[in-house]
Amino acid sequence: MATNAWDGHEYDAVSRQRFVVGDLLIRLAGVRPGEDVLDVGCGTGELTIKLAKIVYPGRVLGIDNAPGMIEVALSKAQAAGMLLLVLALLPLVCSFSAASWRKGRSWKGQSILIRHLP
């Protein structure tokens, strides 16, 4: 298995626009207090922490397969006083049929939001 060497600090430095889109997706999802959220590919936890503040006392589980991302996410969660926010390093295998992937190019369709309605 290849090592996933994402650098969370470098990612944050170039991802401000992505976070703006993420904020919009959070609003469109209409998450509410008391709900539980799974953030797959949580990266550095920027949106995960925002979700945790919105859904409290609900729970948020953020998972990512890059140690460098989870390291930054844990640091941010601790700094925000989110000691009960769960962030986990898990190997992920995902298929995004609506997104396109090209070798040497960035992934198009970078933010995918799935909302489960009971």
PDB file of C-alpha atoms in Angstrom:
ATOM      1  CA  MET A   1       0.000   0.000   0.000  1.00  0.00           C
ATOM      2  CA  ALA A   2       1.348   3.420  -0.928  1.00  0.00           C
ATOM      3  CA  THR A   3       2.026   5.955   1.776  1.00  0.00           C
ATOM      4  CA  ASN A   4      -0.411   8.848   1.826  1.00  0.00           C
ATOM      5  CA  ALA A   5       1.891  11.825   2.331  1.00  0.00           C
ATOM      6  CA  TRP A   6      -0.573  14.737   2.295  1.00  0.00           C
ATOM      7  CA  ASP A   7       0.751  17.682   4.285  1.00  0.00           C
ATOM      8  CA  GLY A   8      -2.091  19.207   6.283  1.00  0.00           C
ATOM      9  CA  HIS A   9      -0.404  22.589   6.731  1.00  0.00           C
ATOM     10  CA  GLU A  10       0.272  22.964   3.003  1.00  0.00           C
ATOM     11  CA  TYR A  11      -3.292  21.844   2.237  1.00  0.00           C
ATOM     12  CA  ASP A  12      -4.766  24.516   4.526  1.00  0.00           C
ATOM     13  CA  ALA A  13      -2.575  27.196   2.953  1.00  0.00           C
ATOM     14  CA  VAL A  14      -4.065  26.596  -0.504  1.00  0.00           C
ATOM     15  CA  SER A  15      -7.617  25.519   0.355  1.00  0.00           C
ATOM     16  CA  ARG A  16      -9.418  28.672   1.511  1.00  0.00           C
ATOM     17  CA  GLN A  17     -11.717  28.617  -1.555  1.00  0.00           C
ATOM     18  CA  ARG A  18     -12.542  24.971  -0.921  1.00  0.00           C
ATOM     19  CA  PHE A  19     -13.575  25.865   2.626  1.00  0.00           C
ATOM     20  CA  VAL A  20     -15.933  28.555   1.280  1.00  0.00           C
ATOM     21  CA  VAL A  21     -17.620  25.906  -0.870  1.00  0.00           C
ATOM     22  CA  GLY A  22     -17.727  23.588   2.141  1.00  0.00           C
ATOM     23  CA  ASP A  23     -19.480  26.266   4.195  1.00  0.00           C
ATOM     24  CA  LEU A  24     -22.102  26.550   1.462  1.00  0.00           C
ATOM     25  CA  LEU A  25     -22.594  22.778   1.412  1.00  0.00           C
ATOM     26  CA  ILE A  26     -23.047  22.732   5.187  1.00  0.00           C
ATOM     27  CA  ARG A  27     -25.769  25.383   4.888  1.00  0.00           C
ATOM     28  CA  LEU A  28     -27.456  23.520   2.032  1.00  0.00           C
ATOM     29  CA  ALA A  29     -27.428  20.277   4.020  1.00  0.00           C
ATOM     30  CA  GLY A  30     -29.429  21.934   6.763  1.00  0.00           C
ATOM     31  CA  VAL A  31     -27.723  20.047   9.579  1.00  0.00           C
ATOM     32  CA  ARG A  32     -29.316  20.715  12.944  1.00  0.00           C
ATOM     33  CA  PRO A  33     -28.422  20.373  16.627  1.00  0.00           C
ATOM     34  CA  GLY A  34     -28.643  16.811  17.867  1.00  0.00           C
ATOM     35  CA  GLU A  35     -27.803  15.197  14.529  1.00  0.00           C
ATOM     36  CA  ASP A  36     -24.868  12.820  14.035  1.00  0.00           C
ATOM     37  CA  VAL A  37     -22.535  13.480  11.074  1.00  0.00           C
ATOM     38  CA  LEU A  38     -19.930  11.342   9.321  1.00  0.00           C
ATOM     39  CA  ASP A  39     -17.318  13.442   7.504  1.00  0.00           C
ATOM     40  CA  VAL A  40     -15.535  11.121   5.057  1.00  0.00           C
ATOM     41  CA  GLY A  41     -12.244  12.560   3.882  1.00  0.00           C
ATOM     42  CA  CYS A  42     -12.283  15.181   6.634  1.00  0.00           C
ATOM     43  CA  GLY A  43      -8.809  16.431   5.754  1.00  0.00           C
ATOM     44  CA  THR A  44      -7.558  18.962   8.278  1.00  0.00           C
ATOM     45  CA  GLY A  45     -10.884  19.115  10.095  1.00  0.00           C
ATOM     46  CA  GLU A  46     -11.784  22.670   9.080  1.00  0.00           C
ATOM     47  CA  LEU A  47     -15.364  21.777   8.131  1.00  0.00           C
ATOM     48  CA  THR A  48     -15.567  18.919  10.639  1.00  0.00           C
ATOM     49  CA  ILE A  49     -15.136  21.356  13.522  1.00  0.00           C
ATOM     50  CA  LYS A  50     -17.757  23.702  12.055  1.00  0.00           C
ATOM     51  CA  LEU A  51     -20.158  20.764  11.769  1.00  0.00           C
ATOM     52  CA  ALA A  52     -19.465  19.756  15.379  1.00  0.00           C
ATOM     53  CA  LYS A  53     -20.372  23.247  16.603  1.00  0.00           C
ATOM     54  CA  ILE A  54     -23.628  23.192  14.626  1.00  0.00           C
ATOM     55  CA  VAL A  55     -24.841  19.714  15.590  1.00  0.00           C
ATOM     56  CA  TYR A  56     -23.869  19.789  19.282  1.00  0.00           C
ATOM     57  CA  PRO A  57     -25.001  17.817  21.326  1.00  0.00           C
ATOM     58  CA  GLY A  58     -24.951  15.542  18.281  1.00  0.00           C
ATOM     59  CA  ARG A  59     -21.722  13.822  17.320  1.00  0.00           C
ATOM     60  CA  VAL A  60     -19.326  14.179  14.401  1.00  0.00           C
ATOM     61  CA  LEU A  61     -16.923  11.502  13.223  1.00  0.00           C
ATOM     62  CA  GLY A  62     -14.253  12.734  10.810  1.00  0.00           C
ATOM     63  CA  ILE A  63     -12.186  10.138   8.976  1.00  0.00           C
ATOM     64  CA  ASP A  64      -9.285  10.473   6.571  1.00  0.00           C
ATOM     65  CA  ASN A  65      -6.548   8.207   5.278  1.00  0.00           C
ATOM     66  CA  ALA A  66      -3.722  10.752   5.452  1.00  0.00           C
ATOM     67  CA  PRO A  67      -1.787  10.933   8.732  1.00  0.00           C
ATOM     68  CA  GLY A  68      -0.639  14.511   7.954  1.00  0.00           C
ATOM     69  CA  MET A  69      -4.266  15.638   7.616  1.00  0.00           C
ATOM     70  CA  ILE A  70      -5.458  13.925  10.800  1.00  0.00           C
ATOM     71  CA  GLU A  71      -2.497  15.355  12.723  1.00  0.00           C
ATOM     72  CA  VAL A  72      -3.558  18.908  11.798  1.00  0.00           C
ATOM     73  CA  ALA A  73      -7.240  18.106  12.403  1.00  0.00           C
ATOM     74  CA  LEU A  74      -6.501  16.833  15.917  1.00  0.00           C
ATOM     75  CA  SER A  75      -4.481  19.968  16.670  1.00  0.00           C
ATOM     76  CA  LYS A  76      -7.319  22.212  15.443  1.00  0.00           C
ATOM     77  CA  ALA A  77      -9.920  20.254  17.418  1.00  0.00           C
ATOM     78  CA  GLN A  78      -7.872  20.556  20.600  1.00  0.00           C
ATOM     79  CA  ALA A  79      -7.326  24.296  20.045  1.00  0.00           C
ATOM     80  CA  ALA A  80     -11.088  24.730  19.541  1.00  0.00           C
ATOM     81  CA  GLY A  81     -11.815  22.842  22.765  1.00  0.00           C
ATOM     82  CA  MET A  82     -13.420  19.977  20.846  1.00  0.00           C
ATOM     83  CA  LEU A  83     -11.931  17.204  22.923  1.00  0.00           C
ATOM     84  CA  LEU A  84     -14.871  14.865  22.241  1.00  0.00           C
ATOM     85  CA  LEU A  85     -14.764  15.297  18.461  1.00  0.00           C
ATOM     86  CA  VAL A  86     -13.695  11.956  16.991  1.00  0.00           C
ATOM     87  CA  LEU A  87     -11.103  12.039  14.213  1.00  0.00           C
ATOM     88  CA  ALA A  88      -9.766   8.749  12.865  1.00  0.00           C
ATOM     89  CA  LEU A  89      -7.107   7.566  10.470  1.00  0.00           C
ATOM     90  CA  LEU A  90      -8.694   4.899   8.262  1.00  0.00           C
ATOM     91  CA  PRO A  91      -7.712   3.475   4.899  1.00  0.00           C
ATOM     92  CA  LEU A  92     -10.367   4.612   2.422  1.00  0.00           C
ATOM     93  CA  VAL A  93     -11.370   3.164  -0.893  1.00  0.00           C
ATOM     94  CA  CYS A  94     -13.972   5.332  -2.610  1.00  0.00           C
ATOM     95  CA  SER A  95     -15.613   5.362  -5.992  1.00  0.00           C
ATOM     96  CA  PHE A  96     -17.001   8.636  -7.291  1.00  0.00           C
ATOM     97  CA  SER A  97     -18.783   7.865 -10.544  1.00  0.00           C
ATOM     98  CA  ALA A  98     -19.877  11.503 -10.918  1.00  0.00           C
ATOM     99  CA  ALA A  99     -16.343  12.828 -10.522  1.00  0.00           C
ATOM    100  CA  SER A 100     -13.470  12.571 -12.947  1.00  0.00           C
ATOM    101  CA  TRP A 101      -9.954  11.582 -12.054  1.00  0.00           C
ATOM    102  CA  ARG A 102      -6.980  12.028 -14.343  1.00  0.00           C
ATOM    103  CA  LYS A 103      -3.442  11.035 -13.559  1.00  0.00           C
ATOM    104  CA  GLY A 104      -1.414  14.109 -12.697  1.00  0.00           C
ATOM    105  CA  ARG A 105      -4.489  16.349 -12.516  1.00  0.00           C
ATOM    106  CA  SER A 106      -6.604  17.498  -9.617  1.00  0.00           C
ATOM    107  CA  TRP A 107      -9.851  15.756  -8.839  1.00  0.00           C
ATOM    108  CA  LYS A 108     -12.879  17.486 -10.334  1.00  0.00           C
ATOM    109  CA  GLY A 109     -16.030  17.508  -8.250  1.00  0.00           C
ATOM    110  CA  GLN A 110     -14.034  18.050  -5.085  1.00  0.00           C
ATOM    111  CA  SER A 111     -16.906  18.452  -2.671  1.00  0.00           C
ATOM    112  CA  ILE A 112     -19.555  15.786  -2.536  1.00  0.00           C
ATOM    113  CA  LEU A 113     -22.295  16.060   0.023  1.00  0.00           C
ATOM    114  CA  ILE A 114     -24.503  13.126   0.917  1.00  0.00           C
ATOM    115  CA  ARG A 115     -27.341  13.658   3.340  1.00  0.00           C
ATOM    116  CA  HIS A 116     -29.206  10.740   4.849  1.00  0.00           C
ATOM    117  CA  LEU A 117     -32.806  11.512   5.625  1.00  0.00           C
ATOM    118  CA  PRO A 118     -34.549   8.935   7.848  1.00  0.00           C
TER     119      PRO A 118
END
